[in-house]
PDB file of C-alpha atoms in Angstrom:
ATOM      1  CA  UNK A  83     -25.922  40.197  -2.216  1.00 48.00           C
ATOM      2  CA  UNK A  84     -27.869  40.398   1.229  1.00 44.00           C
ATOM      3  CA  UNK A  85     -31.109  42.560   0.613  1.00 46.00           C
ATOM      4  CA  UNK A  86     -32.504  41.870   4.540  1.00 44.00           C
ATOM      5  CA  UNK A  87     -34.792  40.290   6.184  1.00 44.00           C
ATOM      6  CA  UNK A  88     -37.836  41.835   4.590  1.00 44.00           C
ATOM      7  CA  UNK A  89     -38.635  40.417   1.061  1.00 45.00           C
ATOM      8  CA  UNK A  90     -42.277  41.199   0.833  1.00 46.00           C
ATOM      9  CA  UNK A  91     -41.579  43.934  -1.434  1.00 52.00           C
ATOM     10  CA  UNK A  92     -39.598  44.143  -4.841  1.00 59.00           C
ATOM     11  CA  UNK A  93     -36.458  46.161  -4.836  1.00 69.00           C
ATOM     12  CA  UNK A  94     -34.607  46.488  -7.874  1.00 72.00           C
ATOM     13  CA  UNK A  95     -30.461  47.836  -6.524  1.00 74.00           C
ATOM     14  CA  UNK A  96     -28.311  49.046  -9.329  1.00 75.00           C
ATOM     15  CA  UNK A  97     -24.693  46.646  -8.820  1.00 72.00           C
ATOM     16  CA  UNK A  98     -21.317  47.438 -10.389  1.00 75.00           C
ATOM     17  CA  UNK A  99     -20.457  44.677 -12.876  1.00 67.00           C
ATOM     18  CA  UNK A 100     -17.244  44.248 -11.223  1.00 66.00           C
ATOM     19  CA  UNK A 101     -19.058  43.294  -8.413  1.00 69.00           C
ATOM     20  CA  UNK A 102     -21.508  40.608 -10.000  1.00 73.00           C
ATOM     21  CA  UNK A 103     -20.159  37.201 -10.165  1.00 71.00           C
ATOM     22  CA  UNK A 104     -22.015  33.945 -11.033  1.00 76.00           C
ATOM     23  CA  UNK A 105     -22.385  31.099  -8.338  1.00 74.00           C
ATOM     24  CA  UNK A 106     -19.115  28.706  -8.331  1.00 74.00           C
ATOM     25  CA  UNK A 107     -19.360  25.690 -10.620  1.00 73.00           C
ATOM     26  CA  UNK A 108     -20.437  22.121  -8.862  1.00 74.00           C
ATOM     27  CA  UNK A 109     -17.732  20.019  -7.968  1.00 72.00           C
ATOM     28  CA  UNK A 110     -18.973  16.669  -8.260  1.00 71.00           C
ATOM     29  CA  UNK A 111     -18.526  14.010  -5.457  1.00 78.00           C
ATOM     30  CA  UNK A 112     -14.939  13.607  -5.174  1.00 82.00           C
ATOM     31  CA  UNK A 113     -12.959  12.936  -2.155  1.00 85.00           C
ATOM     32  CA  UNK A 114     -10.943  16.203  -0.937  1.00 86.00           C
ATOM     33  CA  UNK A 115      -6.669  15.547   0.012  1.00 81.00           C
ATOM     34  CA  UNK A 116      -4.335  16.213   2.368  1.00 75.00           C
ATOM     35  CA  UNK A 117      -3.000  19.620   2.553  1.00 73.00           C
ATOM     36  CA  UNK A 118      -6.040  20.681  -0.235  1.00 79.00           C
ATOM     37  CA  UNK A 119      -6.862  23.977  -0.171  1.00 81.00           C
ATOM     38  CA  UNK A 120     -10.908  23.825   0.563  1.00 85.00           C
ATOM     39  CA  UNK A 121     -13.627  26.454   1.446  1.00 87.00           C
ATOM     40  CA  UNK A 122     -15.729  25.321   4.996  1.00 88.00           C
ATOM     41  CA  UNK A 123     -19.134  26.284   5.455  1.00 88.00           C
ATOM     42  CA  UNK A 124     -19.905  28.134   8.646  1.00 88.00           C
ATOM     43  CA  UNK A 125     -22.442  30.044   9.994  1.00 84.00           C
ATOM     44  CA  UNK A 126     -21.376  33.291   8.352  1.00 80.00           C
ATOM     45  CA  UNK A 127     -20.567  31.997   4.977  1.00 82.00           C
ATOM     46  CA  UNK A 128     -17.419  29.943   3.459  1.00 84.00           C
ATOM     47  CA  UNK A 129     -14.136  30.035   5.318  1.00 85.00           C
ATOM     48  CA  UNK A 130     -10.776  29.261   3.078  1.00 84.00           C
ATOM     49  CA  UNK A 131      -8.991  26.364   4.894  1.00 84.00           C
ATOM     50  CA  UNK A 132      -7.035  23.596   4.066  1.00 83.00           C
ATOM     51  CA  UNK A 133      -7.185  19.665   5.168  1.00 83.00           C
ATOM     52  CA  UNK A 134      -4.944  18.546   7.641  1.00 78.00           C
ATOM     53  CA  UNK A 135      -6.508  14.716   7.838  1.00 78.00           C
ATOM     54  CA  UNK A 136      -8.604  12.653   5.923  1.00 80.00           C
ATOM     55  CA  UNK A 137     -10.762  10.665   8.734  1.00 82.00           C
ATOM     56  CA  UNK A 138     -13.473   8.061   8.013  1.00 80.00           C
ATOM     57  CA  UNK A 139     -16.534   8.231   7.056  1.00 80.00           C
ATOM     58  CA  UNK A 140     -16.471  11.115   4.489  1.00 84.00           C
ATOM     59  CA  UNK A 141     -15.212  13.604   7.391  1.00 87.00           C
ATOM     60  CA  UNK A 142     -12.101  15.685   7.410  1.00 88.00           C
ATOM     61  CA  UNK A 143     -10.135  17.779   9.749  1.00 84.00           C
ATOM     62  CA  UNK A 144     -10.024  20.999   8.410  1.00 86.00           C
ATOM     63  CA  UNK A 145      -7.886  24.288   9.466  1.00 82.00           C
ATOM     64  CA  UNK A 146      -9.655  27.510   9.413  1.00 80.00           C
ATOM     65  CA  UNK A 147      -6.688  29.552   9.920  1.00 70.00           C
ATOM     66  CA  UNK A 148      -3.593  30.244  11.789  1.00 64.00           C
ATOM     67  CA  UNK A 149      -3.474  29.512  15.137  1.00 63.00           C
ATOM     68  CA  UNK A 150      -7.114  28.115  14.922  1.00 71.00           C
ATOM     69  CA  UNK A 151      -7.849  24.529  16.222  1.00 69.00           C
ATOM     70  CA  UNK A 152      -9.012  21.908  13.403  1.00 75.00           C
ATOM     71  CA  UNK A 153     -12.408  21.306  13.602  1.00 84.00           C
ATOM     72  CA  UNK A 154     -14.793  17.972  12.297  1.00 88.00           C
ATOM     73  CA  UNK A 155     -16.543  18.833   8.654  1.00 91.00           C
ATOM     74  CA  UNK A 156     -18.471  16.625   6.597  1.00 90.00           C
ATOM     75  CA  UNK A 157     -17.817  16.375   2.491  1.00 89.00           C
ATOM     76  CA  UNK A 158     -21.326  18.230   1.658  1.00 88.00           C
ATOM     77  CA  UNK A 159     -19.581  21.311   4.205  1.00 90.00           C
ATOM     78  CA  UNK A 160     -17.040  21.283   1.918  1.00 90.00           C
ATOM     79  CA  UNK A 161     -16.280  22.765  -1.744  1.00 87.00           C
ATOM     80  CA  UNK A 162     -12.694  23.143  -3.171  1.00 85.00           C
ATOM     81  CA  UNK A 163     -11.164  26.660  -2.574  1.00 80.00           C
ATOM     82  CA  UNK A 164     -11.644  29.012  -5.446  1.00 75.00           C
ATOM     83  CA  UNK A 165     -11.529  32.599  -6.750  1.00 75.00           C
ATOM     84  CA  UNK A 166     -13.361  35.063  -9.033  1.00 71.00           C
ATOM     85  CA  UNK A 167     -10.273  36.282 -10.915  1.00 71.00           C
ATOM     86  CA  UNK A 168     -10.349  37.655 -14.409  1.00 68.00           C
ATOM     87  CA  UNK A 169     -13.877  36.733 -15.475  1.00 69.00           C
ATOM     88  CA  UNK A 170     -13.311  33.230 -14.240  1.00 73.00           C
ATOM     89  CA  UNK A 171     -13.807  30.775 -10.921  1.00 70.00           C
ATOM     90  CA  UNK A 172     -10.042  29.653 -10.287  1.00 67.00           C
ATOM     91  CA  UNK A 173      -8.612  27.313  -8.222  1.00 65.00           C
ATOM     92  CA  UNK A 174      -5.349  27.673  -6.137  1.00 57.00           C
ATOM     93  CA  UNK A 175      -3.537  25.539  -8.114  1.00 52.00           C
ATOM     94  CA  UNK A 176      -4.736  27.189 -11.150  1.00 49.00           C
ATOM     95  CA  UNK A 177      -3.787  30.517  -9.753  1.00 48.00           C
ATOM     96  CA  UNK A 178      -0.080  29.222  -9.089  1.00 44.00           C
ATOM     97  CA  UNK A 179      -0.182  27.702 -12.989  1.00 45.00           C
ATOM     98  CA  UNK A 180      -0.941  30.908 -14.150  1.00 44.00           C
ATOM     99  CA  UNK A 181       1.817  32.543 -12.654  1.00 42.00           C
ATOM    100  CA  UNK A 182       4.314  30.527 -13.856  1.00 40.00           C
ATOM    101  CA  UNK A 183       3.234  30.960 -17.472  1.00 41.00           C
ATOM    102  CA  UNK A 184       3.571  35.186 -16.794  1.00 40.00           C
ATOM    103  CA  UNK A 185       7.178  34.101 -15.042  1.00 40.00           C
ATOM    104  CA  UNK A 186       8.159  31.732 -18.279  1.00 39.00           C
ATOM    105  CA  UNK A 187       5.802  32.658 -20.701  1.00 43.00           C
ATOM    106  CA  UNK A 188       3.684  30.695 -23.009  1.00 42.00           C
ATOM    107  CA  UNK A 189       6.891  28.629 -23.484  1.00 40.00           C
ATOM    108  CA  UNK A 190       5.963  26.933 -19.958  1.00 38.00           C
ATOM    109  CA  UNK A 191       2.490  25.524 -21.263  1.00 40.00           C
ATOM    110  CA  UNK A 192       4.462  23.948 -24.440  1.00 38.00           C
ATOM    111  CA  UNK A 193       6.896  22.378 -22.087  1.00 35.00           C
ATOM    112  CA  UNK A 194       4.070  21.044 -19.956  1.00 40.00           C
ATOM    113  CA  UNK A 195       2.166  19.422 -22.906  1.00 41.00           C
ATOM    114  CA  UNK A 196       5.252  18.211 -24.432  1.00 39.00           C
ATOM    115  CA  UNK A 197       5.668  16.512 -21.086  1.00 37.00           C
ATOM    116  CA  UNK A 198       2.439  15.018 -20.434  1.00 40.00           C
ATOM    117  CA  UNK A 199       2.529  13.470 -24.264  1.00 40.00           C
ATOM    118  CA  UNK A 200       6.510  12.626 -24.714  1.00 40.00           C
ATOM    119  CA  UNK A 201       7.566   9.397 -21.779  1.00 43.00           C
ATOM    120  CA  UNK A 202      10.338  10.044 -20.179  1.00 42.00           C
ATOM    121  CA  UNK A 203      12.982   7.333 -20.433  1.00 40.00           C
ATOM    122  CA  UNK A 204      14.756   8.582 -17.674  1.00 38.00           C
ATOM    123  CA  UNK A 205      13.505   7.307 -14.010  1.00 41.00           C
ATOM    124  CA  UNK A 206      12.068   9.645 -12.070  1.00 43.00           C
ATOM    125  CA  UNK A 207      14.315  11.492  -9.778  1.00 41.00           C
ATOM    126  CA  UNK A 208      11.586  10.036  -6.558  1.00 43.00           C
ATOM    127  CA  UNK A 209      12.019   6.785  -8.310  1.00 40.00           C
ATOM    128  CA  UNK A 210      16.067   7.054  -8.295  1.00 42.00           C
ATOM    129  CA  UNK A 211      17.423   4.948  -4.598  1.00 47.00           C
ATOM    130  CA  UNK A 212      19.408   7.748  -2.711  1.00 52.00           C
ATOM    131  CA  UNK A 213      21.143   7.304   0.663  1.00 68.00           C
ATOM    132  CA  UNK A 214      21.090   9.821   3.003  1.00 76.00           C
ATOM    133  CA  UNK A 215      23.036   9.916   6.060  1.00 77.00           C
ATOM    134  CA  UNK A 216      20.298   9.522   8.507  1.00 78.00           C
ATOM    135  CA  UNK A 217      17.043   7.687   8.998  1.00 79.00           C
ATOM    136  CA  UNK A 218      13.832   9.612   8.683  1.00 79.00           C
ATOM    137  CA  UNK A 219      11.644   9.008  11.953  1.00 76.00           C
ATOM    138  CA  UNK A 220       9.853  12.200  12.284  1.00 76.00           C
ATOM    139  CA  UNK A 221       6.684  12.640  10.816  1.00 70.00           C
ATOM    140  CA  UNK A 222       7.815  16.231  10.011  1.00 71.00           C
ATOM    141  CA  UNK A 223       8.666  14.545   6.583  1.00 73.00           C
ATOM    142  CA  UNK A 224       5.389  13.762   5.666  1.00 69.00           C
ATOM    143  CA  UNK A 225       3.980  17.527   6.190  1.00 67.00           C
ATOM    144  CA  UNK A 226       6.815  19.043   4.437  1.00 69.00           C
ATOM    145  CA  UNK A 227       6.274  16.761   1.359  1.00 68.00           C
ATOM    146  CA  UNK A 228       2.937  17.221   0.908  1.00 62.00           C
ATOM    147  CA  UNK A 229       3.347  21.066   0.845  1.00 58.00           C
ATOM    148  CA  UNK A 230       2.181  22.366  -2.605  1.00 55.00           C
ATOM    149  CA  UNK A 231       5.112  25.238  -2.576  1.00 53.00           C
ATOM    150  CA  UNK A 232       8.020  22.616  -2.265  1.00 61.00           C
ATOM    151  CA  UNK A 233       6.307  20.407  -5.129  1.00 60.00           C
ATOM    152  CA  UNK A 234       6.191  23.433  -7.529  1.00 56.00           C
ATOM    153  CA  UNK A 235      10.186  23.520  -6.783  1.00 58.00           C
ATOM    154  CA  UNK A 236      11.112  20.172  -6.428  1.00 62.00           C
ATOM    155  CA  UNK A 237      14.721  19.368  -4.888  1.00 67.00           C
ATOM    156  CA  UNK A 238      16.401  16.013  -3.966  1.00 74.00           C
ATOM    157  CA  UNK A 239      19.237  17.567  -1.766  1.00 77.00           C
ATOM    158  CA  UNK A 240      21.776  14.294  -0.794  1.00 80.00           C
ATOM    159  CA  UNK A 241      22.618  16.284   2.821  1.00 81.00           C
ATOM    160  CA  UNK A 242      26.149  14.429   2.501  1.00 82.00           C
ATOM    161  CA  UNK A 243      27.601  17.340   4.507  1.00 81.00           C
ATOM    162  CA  UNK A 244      25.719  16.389   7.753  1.00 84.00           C
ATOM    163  CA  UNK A 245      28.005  13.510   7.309  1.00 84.00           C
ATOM    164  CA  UNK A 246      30.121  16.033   9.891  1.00 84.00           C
ATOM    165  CA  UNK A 247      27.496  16.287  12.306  1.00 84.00           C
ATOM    166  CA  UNK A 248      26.532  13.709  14.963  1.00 85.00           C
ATOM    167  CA  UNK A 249      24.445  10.900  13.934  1.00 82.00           C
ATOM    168  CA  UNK A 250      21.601  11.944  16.422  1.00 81.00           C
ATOM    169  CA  UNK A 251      21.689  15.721  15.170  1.00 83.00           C
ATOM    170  CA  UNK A 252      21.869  14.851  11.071  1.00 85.00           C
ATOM    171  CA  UNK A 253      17.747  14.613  10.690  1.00 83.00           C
ATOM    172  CA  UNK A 254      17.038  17.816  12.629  1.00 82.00           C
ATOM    173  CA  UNK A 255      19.569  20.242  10.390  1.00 84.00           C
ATOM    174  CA  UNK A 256      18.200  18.334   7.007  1.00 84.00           C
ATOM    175  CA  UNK A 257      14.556  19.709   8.908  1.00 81.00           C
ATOM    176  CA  UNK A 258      16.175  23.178   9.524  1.00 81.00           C
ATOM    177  CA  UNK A 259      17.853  23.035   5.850  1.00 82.00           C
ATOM    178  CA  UNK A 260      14.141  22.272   3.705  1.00 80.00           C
ATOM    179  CA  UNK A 261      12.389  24.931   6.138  1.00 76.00           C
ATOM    180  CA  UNK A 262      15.465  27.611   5.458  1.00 78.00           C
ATOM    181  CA  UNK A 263      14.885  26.441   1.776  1.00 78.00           C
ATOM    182  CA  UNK A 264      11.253  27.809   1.970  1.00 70.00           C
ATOM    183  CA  UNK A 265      11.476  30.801   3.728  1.00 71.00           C
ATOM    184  CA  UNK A 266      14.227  32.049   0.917  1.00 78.00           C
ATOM    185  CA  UNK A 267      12.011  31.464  -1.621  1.00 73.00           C
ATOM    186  CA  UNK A 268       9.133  33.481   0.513  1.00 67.00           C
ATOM    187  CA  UNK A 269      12.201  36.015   0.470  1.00 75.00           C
ATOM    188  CA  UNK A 270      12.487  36.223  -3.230  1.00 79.00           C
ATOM    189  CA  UNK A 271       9.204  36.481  -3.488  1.00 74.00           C
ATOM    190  CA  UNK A 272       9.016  39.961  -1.750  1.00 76.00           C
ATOM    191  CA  UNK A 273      11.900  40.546  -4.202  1.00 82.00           C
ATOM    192  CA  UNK A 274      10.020  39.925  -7.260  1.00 81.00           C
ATOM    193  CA  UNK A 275       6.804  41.953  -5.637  1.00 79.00           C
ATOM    194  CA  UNK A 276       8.746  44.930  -5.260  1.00 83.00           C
ATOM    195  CA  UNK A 277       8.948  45.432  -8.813  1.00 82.00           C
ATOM    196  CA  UNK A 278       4.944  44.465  -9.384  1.00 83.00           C
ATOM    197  CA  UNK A 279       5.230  40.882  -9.918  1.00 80.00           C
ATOM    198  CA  UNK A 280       1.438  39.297  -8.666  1.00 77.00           C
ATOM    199  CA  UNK A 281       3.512  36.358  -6.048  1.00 71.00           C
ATOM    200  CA  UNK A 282      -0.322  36.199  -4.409  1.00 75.00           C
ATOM    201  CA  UNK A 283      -0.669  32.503  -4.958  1.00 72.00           C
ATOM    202  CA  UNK A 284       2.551  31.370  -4.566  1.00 68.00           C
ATOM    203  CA  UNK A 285       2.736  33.561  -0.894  1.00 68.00           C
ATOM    204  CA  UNK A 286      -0.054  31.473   0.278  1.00 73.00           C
ATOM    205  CA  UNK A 287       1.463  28.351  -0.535  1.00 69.00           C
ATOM    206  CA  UNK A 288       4.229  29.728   1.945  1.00 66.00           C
ATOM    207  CA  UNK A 289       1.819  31.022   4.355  1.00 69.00           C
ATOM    208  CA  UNK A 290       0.097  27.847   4.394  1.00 71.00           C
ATOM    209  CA  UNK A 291       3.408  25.917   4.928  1.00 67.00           C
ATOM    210  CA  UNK A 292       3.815  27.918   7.804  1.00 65.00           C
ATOM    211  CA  UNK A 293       0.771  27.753   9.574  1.00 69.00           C
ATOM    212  CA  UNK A 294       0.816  24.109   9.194  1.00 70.00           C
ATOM    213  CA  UNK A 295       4.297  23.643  10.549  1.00 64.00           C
ATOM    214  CA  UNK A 296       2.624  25.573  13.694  1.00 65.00           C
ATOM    215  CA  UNK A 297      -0.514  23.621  14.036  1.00 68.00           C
ATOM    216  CA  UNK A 298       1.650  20.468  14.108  1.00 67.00           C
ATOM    217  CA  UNK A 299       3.519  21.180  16.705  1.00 67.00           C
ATOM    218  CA  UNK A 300       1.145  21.185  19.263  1.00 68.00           C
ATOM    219  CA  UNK A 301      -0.199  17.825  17.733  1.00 70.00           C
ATOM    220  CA  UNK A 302       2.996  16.224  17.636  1.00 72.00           C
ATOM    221  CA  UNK A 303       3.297  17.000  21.675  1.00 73.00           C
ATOM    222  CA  UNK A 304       0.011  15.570  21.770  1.00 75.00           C
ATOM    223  CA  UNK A 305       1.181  12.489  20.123  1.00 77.00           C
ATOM    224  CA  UNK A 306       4.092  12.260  22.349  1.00 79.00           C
ATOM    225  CA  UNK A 307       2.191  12.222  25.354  1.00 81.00           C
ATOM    226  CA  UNK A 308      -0.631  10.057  24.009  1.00 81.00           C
ATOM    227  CA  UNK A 309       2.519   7.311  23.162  1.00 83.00           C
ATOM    228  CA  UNK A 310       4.181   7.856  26.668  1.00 86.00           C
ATOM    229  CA  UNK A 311       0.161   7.276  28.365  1.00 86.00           C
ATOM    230  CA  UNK A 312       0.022   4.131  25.754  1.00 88.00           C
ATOM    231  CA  UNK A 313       4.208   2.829  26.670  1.00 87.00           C
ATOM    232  CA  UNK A 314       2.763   2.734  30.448  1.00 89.00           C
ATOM    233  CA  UNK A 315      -0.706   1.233  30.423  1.00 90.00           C
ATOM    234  CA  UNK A 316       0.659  -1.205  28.080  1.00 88.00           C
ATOM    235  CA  UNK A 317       3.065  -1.771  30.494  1.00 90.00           C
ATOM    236  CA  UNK A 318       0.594  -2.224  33.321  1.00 91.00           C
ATOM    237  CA  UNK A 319      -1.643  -4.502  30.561  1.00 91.00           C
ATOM    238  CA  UNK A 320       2.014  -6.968  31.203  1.00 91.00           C
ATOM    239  CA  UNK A 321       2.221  -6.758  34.520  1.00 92.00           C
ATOM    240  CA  UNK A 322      -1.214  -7.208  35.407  1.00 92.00           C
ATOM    241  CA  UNK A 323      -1.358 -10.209  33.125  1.00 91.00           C
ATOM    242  CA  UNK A 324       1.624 -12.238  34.402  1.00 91.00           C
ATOM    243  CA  UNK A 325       0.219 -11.636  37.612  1.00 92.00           C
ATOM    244  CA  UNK A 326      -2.848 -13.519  36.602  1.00 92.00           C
ATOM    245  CA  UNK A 327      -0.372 -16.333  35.000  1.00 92.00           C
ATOM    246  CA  UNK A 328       1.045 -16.128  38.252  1.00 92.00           C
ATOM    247  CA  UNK A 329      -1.997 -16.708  40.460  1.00 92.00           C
ATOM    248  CA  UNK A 330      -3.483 -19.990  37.970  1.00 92.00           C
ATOM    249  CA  UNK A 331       0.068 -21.406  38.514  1.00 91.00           C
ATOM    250  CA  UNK A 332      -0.693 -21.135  42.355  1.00 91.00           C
ATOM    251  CA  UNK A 333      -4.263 -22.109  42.218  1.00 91.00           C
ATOM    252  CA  UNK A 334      -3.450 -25.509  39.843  1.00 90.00           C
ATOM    253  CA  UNK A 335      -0.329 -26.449  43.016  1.00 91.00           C
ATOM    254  CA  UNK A 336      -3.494 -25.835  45.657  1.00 91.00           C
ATOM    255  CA  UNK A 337      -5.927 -27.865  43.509  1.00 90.00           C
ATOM    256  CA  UNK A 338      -3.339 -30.342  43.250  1.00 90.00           C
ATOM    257  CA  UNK A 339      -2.963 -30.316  46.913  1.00 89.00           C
ATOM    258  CA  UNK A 340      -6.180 -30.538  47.775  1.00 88.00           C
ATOM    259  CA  UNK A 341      -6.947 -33.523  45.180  1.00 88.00           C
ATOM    260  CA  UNK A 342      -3.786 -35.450  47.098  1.00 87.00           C
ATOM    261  CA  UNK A 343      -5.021 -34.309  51.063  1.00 87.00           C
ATOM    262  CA  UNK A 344      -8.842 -36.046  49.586  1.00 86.00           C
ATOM    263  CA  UNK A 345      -7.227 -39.108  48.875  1.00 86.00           C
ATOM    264  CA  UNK A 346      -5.236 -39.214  52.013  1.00 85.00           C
ATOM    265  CA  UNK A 347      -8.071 -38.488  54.071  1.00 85.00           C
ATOM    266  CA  UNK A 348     -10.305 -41.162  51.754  1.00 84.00           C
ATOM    267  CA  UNK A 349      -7.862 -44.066  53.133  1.00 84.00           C
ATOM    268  CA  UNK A 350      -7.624 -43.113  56.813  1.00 75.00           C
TER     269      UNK A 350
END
């Protein structure tokens, strides 16, 4: 609570409990992820934001927000995003945990335990080889895989209908078809709010899928131009060096020339 600037004098302020809350608990050391939700110091206090890249050196590139530009922070700017919510500091996953046990009921924690002590002796779906009708080049893959929304559901769809399409279209509608995925579950979401479900958590996942997909198009650009720069200096890097190749082949032949007009000029 900000008292001002003057604290020469005691002041005792009478404070709703509801709005008293202790200071978060300390995190530790660990290394923050990409796509974690994190909190980012700035001058006017701690801005929710997520990771977008994991650089050296115990930096990160963090997004404040949509439409914002990433910006350079340090692991002691950052703390992992979390929440005062019923009497407790919660984290985002947390918060998306806890709605699927008021969804399923207490049902969905038994299931999880069973889970985590019973192995599975079937493979993993990720584990299981699938073919799909087109090869993944764009890097669009990686961000929509790392989204924590489309982990909560996860789907192996085999695409075998773009099978239809043309072979340079098939990647781009499998794109379209995970995105469309997304936004219906953001539209039964708004479903389930209309009759007073708390989607709060799960929306931001959405929202944060979103703004992501936004901020990474004006880095993929980016990256396209940065690889067209690199295709042509590299290019030039060729050229220039056969040239040299070119010129020590001519300058051994004149050296060799020169060696045979010495002798010639040694006998006259």
């Amino acid at each position: 609570m900000k008292l001002g600037h003057c604290w020469s004098s005691t002041r005792v302020w009478a404070v709703p409990y509801s709005k008293i809350r202790p200071s978060p608990p300390p995190f530790g050391s660990r290394a923050f992820g990409f796509m974690e939700n994190v909190d980012a110091l700035l001058e006017s206090g701690w801005c929710p934001s997520v990771v977008t890249m994991v650089l050296s050196g115990n930096r990160y590139a963090v997004l404040l927000g949509r439409n914002k530009p990433c910006k350079i922070f340090n692991h002691s700017q950052l703390r992992p995003s979390v929440e005062w919510s019923d009497g407790a500091w919660q984290t985002q996953e947390e918060k998306v945990k806890l709605f699927t046990v008021i969804l399923l009921g207490e049902d969905a924690l038994l299931v999880e335990e069973s889970a985590a002590r019973t192995p599975d002796p079937m493979p993993k779906a990720k584990e299981t080889i699938m073919v799909l009708p087109f090869v993944r080049k764009s890097p669009c893959w990686q961000v929509l895989e790392s989204v924590e929304i489309l982990k909560s559901v996860p789907q192996h769809p085999h695409f075998s209908t773009l099978l239809k399409c043309k072979e340079a279209l098939r990647e781009g509608e499998a794109i379209r078809a995970v995105i469309n995925f997304a936004m219906l579950i953001k539209e039964f979401f708004l479903m389930l709010e209309k009759y007073g479900f708390d989607i709060t958590a799960p929306r931001a996942k959405i929202e944060k899928l979103l703004s992501i997909k936004e901020s990474k198009t004006w880095a993929l650009e980016e990256l396209q131009v940065a690889e067209r720069v690199m295709a042509e200096k590299d290019s030039k890097r060729r050229k220039l060096e056969d040239e040299i190749v070119e010129l020590q082949r001519q300058e051994a032949l004149l050296k060799e020339e020169k060696v045979t007009e010495d002798k010639e000029i040694a006998r006259i």
